[in-house]
Each structure stands twice: as C-alpha cells, then as structure tokens.
CSV table of C-alpha atoms in Angstrom, one decimal:
chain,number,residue,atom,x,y,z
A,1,UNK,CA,23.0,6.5,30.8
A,2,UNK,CA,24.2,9.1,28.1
A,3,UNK,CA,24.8,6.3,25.6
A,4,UNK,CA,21.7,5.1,25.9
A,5,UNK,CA,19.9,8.2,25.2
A,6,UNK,CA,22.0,8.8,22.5
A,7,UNK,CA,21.4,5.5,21.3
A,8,UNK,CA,17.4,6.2,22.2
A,9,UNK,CA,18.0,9.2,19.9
A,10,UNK,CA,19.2,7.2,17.3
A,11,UNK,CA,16.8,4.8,16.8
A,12,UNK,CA,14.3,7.1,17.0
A,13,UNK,CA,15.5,9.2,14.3
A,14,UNK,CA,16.2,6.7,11.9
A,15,UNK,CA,12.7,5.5,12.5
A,16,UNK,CA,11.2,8.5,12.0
A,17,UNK,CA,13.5,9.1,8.6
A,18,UNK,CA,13.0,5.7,6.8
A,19,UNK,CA,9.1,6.1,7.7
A,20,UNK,CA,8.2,9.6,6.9
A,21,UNK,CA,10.5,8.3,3.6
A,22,UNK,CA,8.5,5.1,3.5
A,23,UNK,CA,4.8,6.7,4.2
A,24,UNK,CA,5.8,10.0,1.8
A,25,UNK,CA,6.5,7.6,-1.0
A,26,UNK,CA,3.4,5.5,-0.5
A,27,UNK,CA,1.0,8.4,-0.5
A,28,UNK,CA,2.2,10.2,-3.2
A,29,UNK,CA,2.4,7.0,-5.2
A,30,UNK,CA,-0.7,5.6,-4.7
A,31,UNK,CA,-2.0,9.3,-5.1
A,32,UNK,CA,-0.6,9.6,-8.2
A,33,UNK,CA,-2.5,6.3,-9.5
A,34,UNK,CA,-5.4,8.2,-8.9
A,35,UNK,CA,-5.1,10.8,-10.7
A,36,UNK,CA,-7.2,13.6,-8.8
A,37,UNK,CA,-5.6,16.5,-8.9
A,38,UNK,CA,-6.9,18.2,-6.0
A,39,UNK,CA,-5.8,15.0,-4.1
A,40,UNK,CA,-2.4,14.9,-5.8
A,41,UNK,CA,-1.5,18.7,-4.8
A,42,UNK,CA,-2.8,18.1,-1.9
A,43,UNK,CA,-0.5,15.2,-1.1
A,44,UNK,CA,2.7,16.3,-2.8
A,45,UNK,CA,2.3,19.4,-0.5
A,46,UNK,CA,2.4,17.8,2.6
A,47,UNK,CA,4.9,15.5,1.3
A,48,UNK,CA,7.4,18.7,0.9
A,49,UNK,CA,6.1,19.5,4.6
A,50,UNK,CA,7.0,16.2,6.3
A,51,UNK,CA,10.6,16.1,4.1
A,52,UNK,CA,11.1,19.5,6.3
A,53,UNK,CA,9.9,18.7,9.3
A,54,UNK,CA,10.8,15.2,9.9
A,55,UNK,CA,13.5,13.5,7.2
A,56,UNK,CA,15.7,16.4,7.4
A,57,UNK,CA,16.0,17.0,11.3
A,58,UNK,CA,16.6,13.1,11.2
A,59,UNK,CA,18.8,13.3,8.2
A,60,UNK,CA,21.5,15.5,10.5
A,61,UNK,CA,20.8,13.6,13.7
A,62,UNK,CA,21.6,10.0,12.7
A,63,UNK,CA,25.2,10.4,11.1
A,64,UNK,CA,26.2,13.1,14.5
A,65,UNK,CA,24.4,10.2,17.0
A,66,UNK,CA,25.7,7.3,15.0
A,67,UNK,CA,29.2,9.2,15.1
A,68,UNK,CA,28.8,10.0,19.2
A,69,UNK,CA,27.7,6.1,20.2
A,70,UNK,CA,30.6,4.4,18.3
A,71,UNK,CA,32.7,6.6,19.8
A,72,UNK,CA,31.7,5.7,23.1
A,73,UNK,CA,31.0,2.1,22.8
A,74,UNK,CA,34.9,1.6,21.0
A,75,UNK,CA,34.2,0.0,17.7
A,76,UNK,CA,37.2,0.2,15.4
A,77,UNK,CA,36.4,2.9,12.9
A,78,UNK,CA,38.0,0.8,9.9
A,79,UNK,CA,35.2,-1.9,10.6
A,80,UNK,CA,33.5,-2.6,7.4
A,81,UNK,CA,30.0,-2.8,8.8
A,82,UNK,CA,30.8,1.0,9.3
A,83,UNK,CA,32.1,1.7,6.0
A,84,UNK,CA,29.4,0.0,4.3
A,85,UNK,CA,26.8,1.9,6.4
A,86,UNK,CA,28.4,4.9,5.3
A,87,UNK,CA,28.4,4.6,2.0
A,88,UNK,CA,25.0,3.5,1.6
A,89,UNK,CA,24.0,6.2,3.6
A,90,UNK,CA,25.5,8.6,1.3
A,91,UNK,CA,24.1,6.8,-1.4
A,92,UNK,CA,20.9,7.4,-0.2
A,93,UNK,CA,21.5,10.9,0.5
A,94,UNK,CA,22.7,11.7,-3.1
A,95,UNK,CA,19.6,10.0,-4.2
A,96,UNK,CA,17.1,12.0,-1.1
A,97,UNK,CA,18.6,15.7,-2.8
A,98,UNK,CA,17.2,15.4,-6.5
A,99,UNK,CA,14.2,14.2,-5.1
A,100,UNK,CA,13.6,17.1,-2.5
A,101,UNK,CA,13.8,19.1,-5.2
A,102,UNK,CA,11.6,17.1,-7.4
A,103,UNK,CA,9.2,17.1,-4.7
A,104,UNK,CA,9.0,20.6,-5.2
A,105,UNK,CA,8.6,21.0,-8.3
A,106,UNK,CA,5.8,18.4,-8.1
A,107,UNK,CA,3.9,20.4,-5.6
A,108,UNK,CA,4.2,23.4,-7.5
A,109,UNK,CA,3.1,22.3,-10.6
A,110,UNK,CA,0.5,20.4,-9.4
A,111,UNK,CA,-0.9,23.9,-7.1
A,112,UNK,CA,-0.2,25.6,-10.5
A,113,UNK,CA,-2.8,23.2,-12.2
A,114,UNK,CA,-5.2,23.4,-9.5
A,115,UNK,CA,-5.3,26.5,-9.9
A,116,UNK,CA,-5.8,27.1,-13.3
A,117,UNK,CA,-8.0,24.1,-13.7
A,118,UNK,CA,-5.8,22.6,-16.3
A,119,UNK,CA,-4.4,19.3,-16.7
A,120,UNK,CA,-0.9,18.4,-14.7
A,121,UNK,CA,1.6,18.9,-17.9
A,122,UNK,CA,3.9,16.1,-19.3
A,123,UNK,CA,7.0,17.5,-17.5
A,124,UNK,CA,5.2,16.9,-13.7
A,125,UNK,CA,4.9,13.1,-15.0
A,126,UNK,CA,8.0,12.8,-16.5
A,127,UNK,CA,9.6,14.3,-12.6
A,128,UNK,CA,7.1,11.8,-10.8
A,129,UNK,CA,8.8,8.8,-12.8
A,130,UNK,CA,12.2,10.2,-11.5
A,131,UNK,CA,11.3,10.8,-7.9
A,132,UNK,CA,10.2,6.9,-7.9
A,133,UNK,CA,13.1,5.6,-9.7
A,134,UNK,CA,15.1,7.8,-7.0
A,135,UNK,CA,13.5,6.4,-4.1
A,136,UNK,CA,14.0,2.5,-5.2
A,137,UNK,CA,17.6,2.5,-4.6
A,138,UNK,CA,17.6,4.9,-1.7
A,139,UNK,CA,14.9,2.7,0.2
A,140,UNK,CA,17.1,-0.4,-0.3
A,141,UNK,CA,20.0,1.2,1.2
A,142,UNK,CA,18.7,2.5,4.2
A,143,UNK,CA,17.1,-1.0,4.8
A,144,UNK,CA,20.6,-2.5,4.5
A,145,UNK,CA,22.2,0.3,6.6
A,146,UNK,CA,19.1,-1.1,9.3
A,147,UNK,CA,20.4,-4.4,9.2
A,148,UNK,CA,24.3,-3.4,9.2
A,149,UNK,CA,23.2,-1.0,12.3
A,150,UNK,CA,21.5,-3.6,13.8
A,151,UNK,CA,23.6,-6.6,13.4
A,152,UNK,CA,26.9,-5.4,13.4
A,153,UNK,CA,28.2,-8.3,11.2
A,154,UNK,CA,31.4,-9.7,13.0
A,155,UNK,CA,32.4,-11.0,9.5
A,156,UNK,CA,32.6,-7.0,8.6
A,157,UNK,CA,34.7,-5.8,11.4
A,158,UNK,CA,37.8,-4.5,11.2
C-alpha cells in the first residue's frame, strides 16, 4: 500500500513537472510571437509563478520518490535504465537553472517596459532565444527519462 502511494506520488509529480514545463514553454512562446507586451509580461509572470509553485515542489519530489520505490521494489542500483534516467535528469536540471533565472529576467524586463511604455530591449530577446534553446534539450530528456521510467528496458538492467 506505501509503495503505491509513493508510486501514486511519483507519477503525479512528474506529470505535473513535465506539464507545467510543457504548458510554461508553450505560452510564453506562442506569447512571444505576438509581441504584445502587456500579454508577454503578463505571461512571463505567471510563468515565474508556476516554476515556483509547481516544477520546483516536483523537481525535489521525483528524484526522493523515485529513490524510495526502487528501493522497495529491489532493482539493482547499477541497472542502466537507472543510470540513464539519472543523467538525463541532471541534464535537464542543469539546463531548468539558467532558465529560472532567465525567466526572471524576462519578467522583469518585460514589467520594466510596461511600465515605462517602451519597447522590450534587445537583451530580453537575445534571453528569450536562450530560454528556448534551453528548453529543447531539457524537454527531450525528460521525455526519455518517461519512457526509461516507464518501460524499464530489460536490455538496460544491470
């Protein structure tokens, strides 16, 4: 019963990471295509607010759950499946950080513009074009991590 609310708690978690991610990305992208500045600071603000609320509880719960249920369930802790998982996890992590903080940036720049009814500078595209090429390879992974999580590839254990 424990392991499956654990296991409950993990699924639910990583769902909740990958879409926030997912839905995040697709707003502000889309948003940014636009071009409305009220609309983009609008957007990149709740973007920061979801990141907080949602990705980062999830960020910590996935890796501590994960940790928990293979530990209960007995897989081998040199299975590849694992070690790949890992590492694309981290991967995506490394690549989550810089864009937090771009994210921040983003929102700030783009209040800042609002409120001085100017025109979003060059530097707020030039961190947009970042945050996107940023969230390419962190996507992927996390998609492979689903499959790995999900599948548990025999051919990648230990």
């Amino acid at each position: 019963m424990i392991y499956l609310l654990i296991k409950t708690l993990h699924i639910l978690s990583s769902v909740l990471m990958v879409g926030t991610g997912f839905g995040s990305a697709f707003y502000l992208f889309f948003i940014h295509r636009q071009g409305n500045l009220a609309s983009i600071a609008q957007v990149s603000r709740l973007v920061v607010k979801a990141d907080w609320w949602f990705t980062t509880p999830a960020i910590i719960i996935q890796p501590l759950s994960g940790a928990v249920m293979l530990y209960m369930a007995g897989y081998p802790l040199n299975s590849l499946w694992i070690w790949l998982s890992a590492a694309l996890y981290l991967l995506a992590g490394a690549c989550w950080l810089p864009v937090v903080w771009l994210q921040i940036r983003l929102r700030d720049m783009a209040a800042h513009a609002l409120a001085e009814n100017s025109t979003l500078p060059p530097r707020y595209w030039r961190y947009a074009r970042y945050w996107e090429w940023l969230g390419y390879p962190a996507f992927t992974a996390m998609l492979i991590v689903y499959g790995l999580m999900v599948f548990k590839p025999v051919s990648l254990t230990g």
